Protein backbone atom coordinates (compact mmCIF):
# COMPACT_ATOMS: atom_id res chain seq x y z
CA UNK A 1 -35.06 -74.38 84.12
CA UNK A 2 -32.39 -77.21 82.86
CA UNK A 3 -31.31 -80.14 84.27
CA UNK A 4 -28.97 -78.53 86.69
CA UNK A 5 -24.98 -78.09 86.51
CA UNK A 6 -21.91 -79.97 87.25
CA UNK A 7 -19.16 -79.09 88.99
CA UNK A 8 -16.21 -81.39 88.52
CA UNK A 9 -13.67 -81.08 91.31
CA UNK A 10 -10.05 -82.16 90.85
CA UNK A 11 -7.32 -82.55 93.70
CA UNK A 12 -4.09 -81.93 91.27
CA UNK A 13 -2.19 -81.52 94.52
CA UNK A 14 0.58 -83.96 95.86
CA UNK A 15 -1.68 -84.96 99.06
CA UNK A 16 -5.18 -85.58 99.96
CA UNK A 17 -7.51 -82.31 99.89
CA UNK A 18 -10.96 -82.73 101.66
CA UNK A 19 -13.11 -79.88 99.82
CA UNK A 20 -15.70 -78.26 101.68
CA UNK A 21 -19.23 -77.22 100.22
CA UNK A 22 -21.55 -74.72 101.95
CA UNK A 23 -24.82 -73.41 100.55
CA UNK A 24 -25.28 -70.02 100.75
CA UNK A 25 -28.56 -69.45 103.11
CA UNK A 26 -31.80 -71.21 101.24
CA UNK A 27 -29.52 -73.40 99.11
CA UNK A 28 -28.89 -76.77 99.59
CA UNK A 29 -24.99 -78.17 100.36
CA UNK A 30 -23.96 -80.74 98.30
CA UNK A 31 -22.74 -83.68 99.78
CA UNK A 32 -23.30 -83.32 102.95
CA UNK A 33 -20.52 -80.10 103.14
CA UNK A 34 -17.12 -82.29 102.66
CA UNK A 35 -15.36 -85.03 101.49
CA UNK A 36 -12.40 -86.59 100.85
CA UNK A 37 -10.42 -86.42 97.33
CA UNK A 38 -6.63 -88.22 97.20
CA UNK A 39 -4.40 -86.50 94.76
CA UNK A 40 -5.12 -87.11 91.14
CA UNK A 41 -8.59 -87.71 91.71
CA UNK A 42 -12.17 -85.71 91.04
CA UNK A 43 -15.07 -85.86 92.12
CA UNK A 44 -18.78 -85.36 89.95
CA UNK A 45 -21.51 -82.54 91.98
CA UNK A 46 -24.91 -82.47 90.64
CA UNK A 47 -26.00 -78.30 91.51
CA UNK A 48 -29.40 -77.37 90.72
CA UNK A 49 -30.07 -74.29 88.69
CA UNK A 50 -29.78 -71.22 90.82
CA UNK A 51 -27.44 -72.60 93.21
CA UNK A 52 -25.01 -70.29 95.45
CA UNK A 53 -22.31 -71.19 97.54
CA UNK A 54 -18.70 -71.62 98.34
CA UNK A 55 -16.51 -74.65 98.01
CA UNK A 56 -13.04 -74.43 99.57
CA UNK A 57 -10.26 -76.93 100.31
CA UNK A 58 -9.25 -78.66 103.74
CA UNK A 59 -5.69 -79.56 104.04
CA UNK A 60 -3.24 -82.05 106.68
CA UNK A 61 -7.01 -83.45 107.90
CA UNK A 62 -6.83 -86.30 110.24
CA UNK A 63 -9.05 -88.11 112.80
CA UNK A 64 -8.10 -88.13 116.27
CA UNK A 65 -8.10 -91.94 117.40
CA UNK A 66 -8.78 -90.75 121.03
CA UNK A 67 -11.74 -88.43 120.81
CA UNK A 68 -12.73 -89.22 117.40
CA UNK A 69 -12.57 -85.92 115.79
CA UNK A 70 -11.99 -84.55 112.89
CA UNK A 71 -9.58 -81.98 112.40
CA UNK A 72 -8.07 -79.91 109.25
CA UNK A 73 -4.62 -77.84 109.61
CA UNK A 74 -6.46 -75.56 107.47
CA UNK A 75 -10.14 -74.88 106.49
CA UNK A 76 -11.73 -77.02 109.44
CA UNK A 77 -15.20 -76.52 109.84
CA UNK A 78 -15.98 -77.54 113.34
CA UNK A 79 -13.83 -80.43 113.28
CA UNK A 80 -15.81 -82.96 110.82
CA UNK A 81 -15.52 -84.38 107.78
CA UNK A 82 -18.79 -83.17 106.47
CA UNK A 83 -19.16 -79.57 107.08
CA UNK A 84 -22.86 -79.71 107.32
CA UNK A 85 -23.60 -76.30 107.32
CA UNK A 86 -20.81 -75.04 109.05
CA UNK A 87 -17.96 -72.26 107.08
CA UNK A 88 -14.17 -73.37 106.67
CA UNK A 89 -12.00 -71.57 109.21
CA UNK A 90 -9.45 -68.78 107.74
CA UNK A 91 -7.24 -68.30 106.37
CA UNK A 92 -8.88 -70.63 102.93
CA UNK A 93 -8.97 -69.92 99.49
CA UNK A 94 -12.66 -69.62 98.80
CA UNK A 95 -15.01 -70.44 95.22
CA UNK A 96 -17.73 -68.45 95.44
CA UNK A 97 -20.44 -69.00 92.92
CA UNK A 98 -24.07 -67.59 92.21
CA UNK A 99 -25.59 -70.56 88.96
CA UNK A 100 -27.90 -67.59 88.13
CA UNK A 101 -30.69 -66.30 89.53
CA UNK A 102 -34.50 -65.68 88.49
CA UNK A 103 -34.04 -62.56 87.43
CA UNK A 104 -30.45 -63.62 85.41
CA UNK A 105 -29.58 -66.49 83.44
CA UNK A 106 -26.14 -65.62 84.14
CA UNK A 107 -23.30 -67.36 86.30
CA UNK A 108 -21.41 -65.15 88.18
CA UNK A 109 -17.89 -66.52 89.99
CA UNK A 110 -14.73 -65.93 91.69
CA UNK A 111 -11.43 -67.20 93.74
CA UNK A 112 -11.79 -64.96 97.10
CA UNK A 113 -8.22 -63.96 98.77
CA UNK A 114 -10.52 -61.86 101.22
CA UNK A 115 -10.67 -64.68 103.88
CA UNK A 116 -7.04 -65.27 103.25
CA UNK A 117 -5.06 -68.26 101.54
CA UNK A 118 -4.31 -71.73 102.24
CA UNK A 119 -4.23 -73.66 98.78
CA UNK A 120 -4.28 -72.54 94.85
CA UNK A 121 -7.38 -73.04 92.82
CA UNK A 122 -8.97 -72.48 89.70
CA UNK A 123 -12.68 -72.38 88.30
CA UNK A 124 -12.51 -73.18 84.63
CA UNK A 125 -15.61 -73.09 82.29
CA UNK A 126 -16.49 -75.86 79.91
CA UNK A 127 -18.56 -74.95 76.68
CA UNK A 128 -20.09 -71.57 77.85
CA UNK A 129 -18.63 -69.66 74.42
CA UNK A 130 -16.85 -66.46 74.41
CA UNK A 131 -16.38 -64.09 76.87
CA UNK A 132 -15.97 -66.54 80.07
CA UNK A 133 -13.87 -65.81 82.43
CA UNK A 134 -10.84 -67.94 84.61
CA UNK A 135 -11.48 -67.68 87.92
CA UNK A 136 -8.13 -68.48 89.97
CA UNK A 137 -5.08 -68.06 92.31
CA UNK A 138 -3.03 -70.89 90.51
CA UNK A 139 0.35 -69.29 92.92
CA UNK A 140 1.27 -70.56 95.79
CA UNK A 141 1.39 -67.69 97.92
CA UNK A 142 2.46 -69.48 100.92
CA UNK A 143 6.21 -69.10 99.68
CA UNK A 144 5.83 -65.34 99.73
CA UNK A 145 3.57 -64.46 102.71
CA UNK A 146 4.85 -61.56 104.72
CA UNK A 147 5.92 -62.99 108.36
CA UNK A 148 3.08 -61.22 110.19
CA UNK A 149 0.34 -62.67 108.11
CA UNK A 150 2.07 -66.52 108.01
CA UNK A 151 -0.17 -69.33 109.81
CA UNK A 152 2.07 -72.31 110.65
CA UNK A 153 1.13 -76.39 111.52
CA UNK A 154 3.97 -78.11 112.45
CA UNK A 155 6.73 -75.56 111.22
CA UNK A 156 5.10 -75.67 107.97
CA UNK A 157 3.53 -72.42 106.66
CA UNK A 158 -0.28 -73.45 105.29
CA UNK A 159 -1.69 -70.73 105.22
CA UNK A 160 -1.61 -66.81 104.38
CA UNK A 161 -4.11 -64.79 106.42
CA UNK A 162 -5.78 -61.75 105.09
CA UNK A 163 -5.09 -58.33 106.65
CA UNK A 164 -8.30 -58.11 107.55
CA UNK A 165 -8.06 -61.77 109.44
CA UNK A 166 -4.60 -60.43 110.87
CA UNK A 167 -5.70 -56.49 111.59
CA UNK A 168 -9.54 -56.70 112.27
CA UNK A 169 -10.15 -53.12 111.93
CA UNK A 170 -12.79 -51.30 109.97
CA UNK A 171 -10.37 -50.22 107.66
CA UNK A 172 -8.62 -53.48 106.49
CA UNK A 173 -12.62 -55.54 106.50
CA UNK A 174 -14.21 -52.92 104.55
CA UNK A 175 -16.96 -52.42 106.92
CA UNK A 176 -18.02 -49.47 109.74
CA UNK A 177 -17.39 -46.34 107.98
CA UNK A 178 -14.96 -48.06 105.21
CA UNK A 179 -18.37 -50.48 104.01
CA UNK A 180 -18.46 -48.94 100.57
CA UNK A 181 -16.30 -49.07 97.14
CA UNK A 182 -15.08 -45.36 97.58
CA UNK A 183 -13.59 -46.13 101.00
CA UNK A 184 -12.82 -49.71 100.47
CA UNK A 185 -9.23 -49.67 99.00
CA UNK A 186 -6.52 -52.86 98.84
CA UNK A 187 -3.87 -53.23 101.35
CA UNK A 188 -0.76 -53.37 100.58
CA UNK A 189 -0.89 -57.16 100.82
CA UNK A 190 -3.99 -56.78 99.08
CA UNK A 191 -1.60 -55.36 96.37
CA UNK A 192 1.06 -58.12 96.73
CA UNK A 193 -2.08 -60.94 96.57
CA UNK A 194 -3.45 -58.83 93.52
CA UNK A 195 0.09 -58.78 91.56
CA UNK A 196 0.68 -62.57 92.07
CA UNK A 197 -3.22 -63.47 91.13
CA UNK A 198 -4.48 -60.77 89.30
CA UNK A 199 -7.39 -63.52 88.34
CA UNK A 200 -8.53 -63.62 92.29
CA UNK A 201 -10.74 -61.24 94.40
CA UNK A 202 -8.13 -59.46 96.92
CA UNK A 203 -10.54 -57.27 99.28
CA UNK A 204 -14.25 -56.61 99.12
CA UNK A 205 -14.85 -54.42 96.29
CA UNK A 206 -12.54 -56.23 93.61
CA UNK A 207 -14.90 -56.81 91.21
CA UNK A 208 -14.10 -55.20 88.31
CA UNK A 209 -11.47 -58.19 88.21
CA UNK A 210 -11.95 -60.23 90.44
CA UNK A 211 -15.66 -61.52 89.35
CA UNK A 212 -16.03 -63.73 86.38
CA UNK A 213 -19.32 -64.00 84.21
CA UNK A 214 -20.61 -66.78 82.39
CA UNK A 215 -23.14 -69.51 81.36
CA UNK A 216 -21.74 -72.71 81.18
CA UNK A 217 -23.23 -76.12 81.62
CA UNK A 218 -20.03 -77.22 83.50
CA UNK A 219 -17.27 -75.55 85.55
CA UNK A 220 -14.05 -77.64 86.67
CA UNK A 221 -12.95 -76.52 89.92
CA UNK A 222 -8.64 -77.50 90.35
CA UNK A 223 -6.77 -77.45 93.39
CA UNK A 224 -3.26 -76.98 93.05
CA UNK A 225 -3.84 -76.19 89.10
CA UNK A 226 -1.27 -76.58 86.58
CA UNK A 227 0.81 -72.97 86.43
């Protein structure tokens, strides 16, 4: 065991993005689940070895003066500013990350389209040598969402939904009698999502891909990252 890794998280966006953190069950969640980060800033996370979670990014977040809520346009998780346990609502871009295991040394990451999108991202390796991937979906595929799968705040799209979010059948989740890699095949907007981030998972069984590998002591995770 080592002393951990870091995850340095940078808002490169033109407004405030309040990431969220959730462990996966058994792990801890950093920070509390959330915080705030104004454009052009980053923020430092401590994970222990063997960590495994998702981090994903809250956007047009504001506190209601009235009720004193919390509430994200996109990615709100139960309307607070620290998630605390509770999952970002889709459509969000998602990093998912497994910091190795006890059986495997190895780090193994991606930038998930499968719940849909709401900002771009990247998850960059620092010093972990050759052969480690680029997680990302550094497009903004707000601009070309098709109409049916468009979330809007405000008359402002935000987000993209998946078709799975949109459809909710079997066929479009990859589960019932479509919950394995021979049945599980992209959408068409899995298609579209796949030719405009061919770095980013696009439906369940993208991982020949969509999952990085690596073994790095520290990973910078971008929002809005530099095209």
């Amino acid at each position: 065991m080592g002393d951990g890794i870091q995850l340095i998280i940078v808002n490169n966006c033109n407004e405030t993005v309040w990431p969220g953190i959730l462990g996966t069950a058994g792990h801890p969640t950093p920070n509390n689940g959330g915080f705030r980060l104004c454009s052009g800033e980053e923020a430092v996370l401590q994970l222990p070895d063997w960590w495994s979670g998702r981090i994903w990014g809250r956007q047009g977040c504001c506190s209601d003066q009235k009720t004193g809520k919390f509430y994200c346009q996109t990615g709100d998780c139960s309307g607070l500013l620290q998630c605390m346990g509770t999952g970002g609502i889709p459509p969000a871009t998602l990093v998912e990350m497994t910091l190795g295991t006890p059986k495997s040394p190895l780090h193994f990451y991606d930038v998930s389209l499968v719940d849909g999108f709401n900002l771009p991202v990247s998850m960059v390796p620092i010093g972990g040598g050759i052969g480690c991937g680029v997680a990302a979906c550094e497009a903004d595929l707000n601009v070309c969402c098709p109409s049916n799968l468009v979330v809007k705040r405000q008359g402002k799209v935000v987000g993209c939904k998946s078709a799975c979010l949109a459809s909710k059948s079997d066929r479009y989740c990859c589960t019932g009698g479509y919950a394995n890699p021979k049945m599980c095949k992209p959408t068409p907007f899995g298609h579209l999502f796949k030719a405009i981030c061919p770095r980013a998972y696009s439906y369940a069984y993208d991982e020949a891909t969509g999952l990085k590998t690596c073994r790095a002591p520290q990973y910078v995770i971008t929002f809005c990252p530099p095209k």
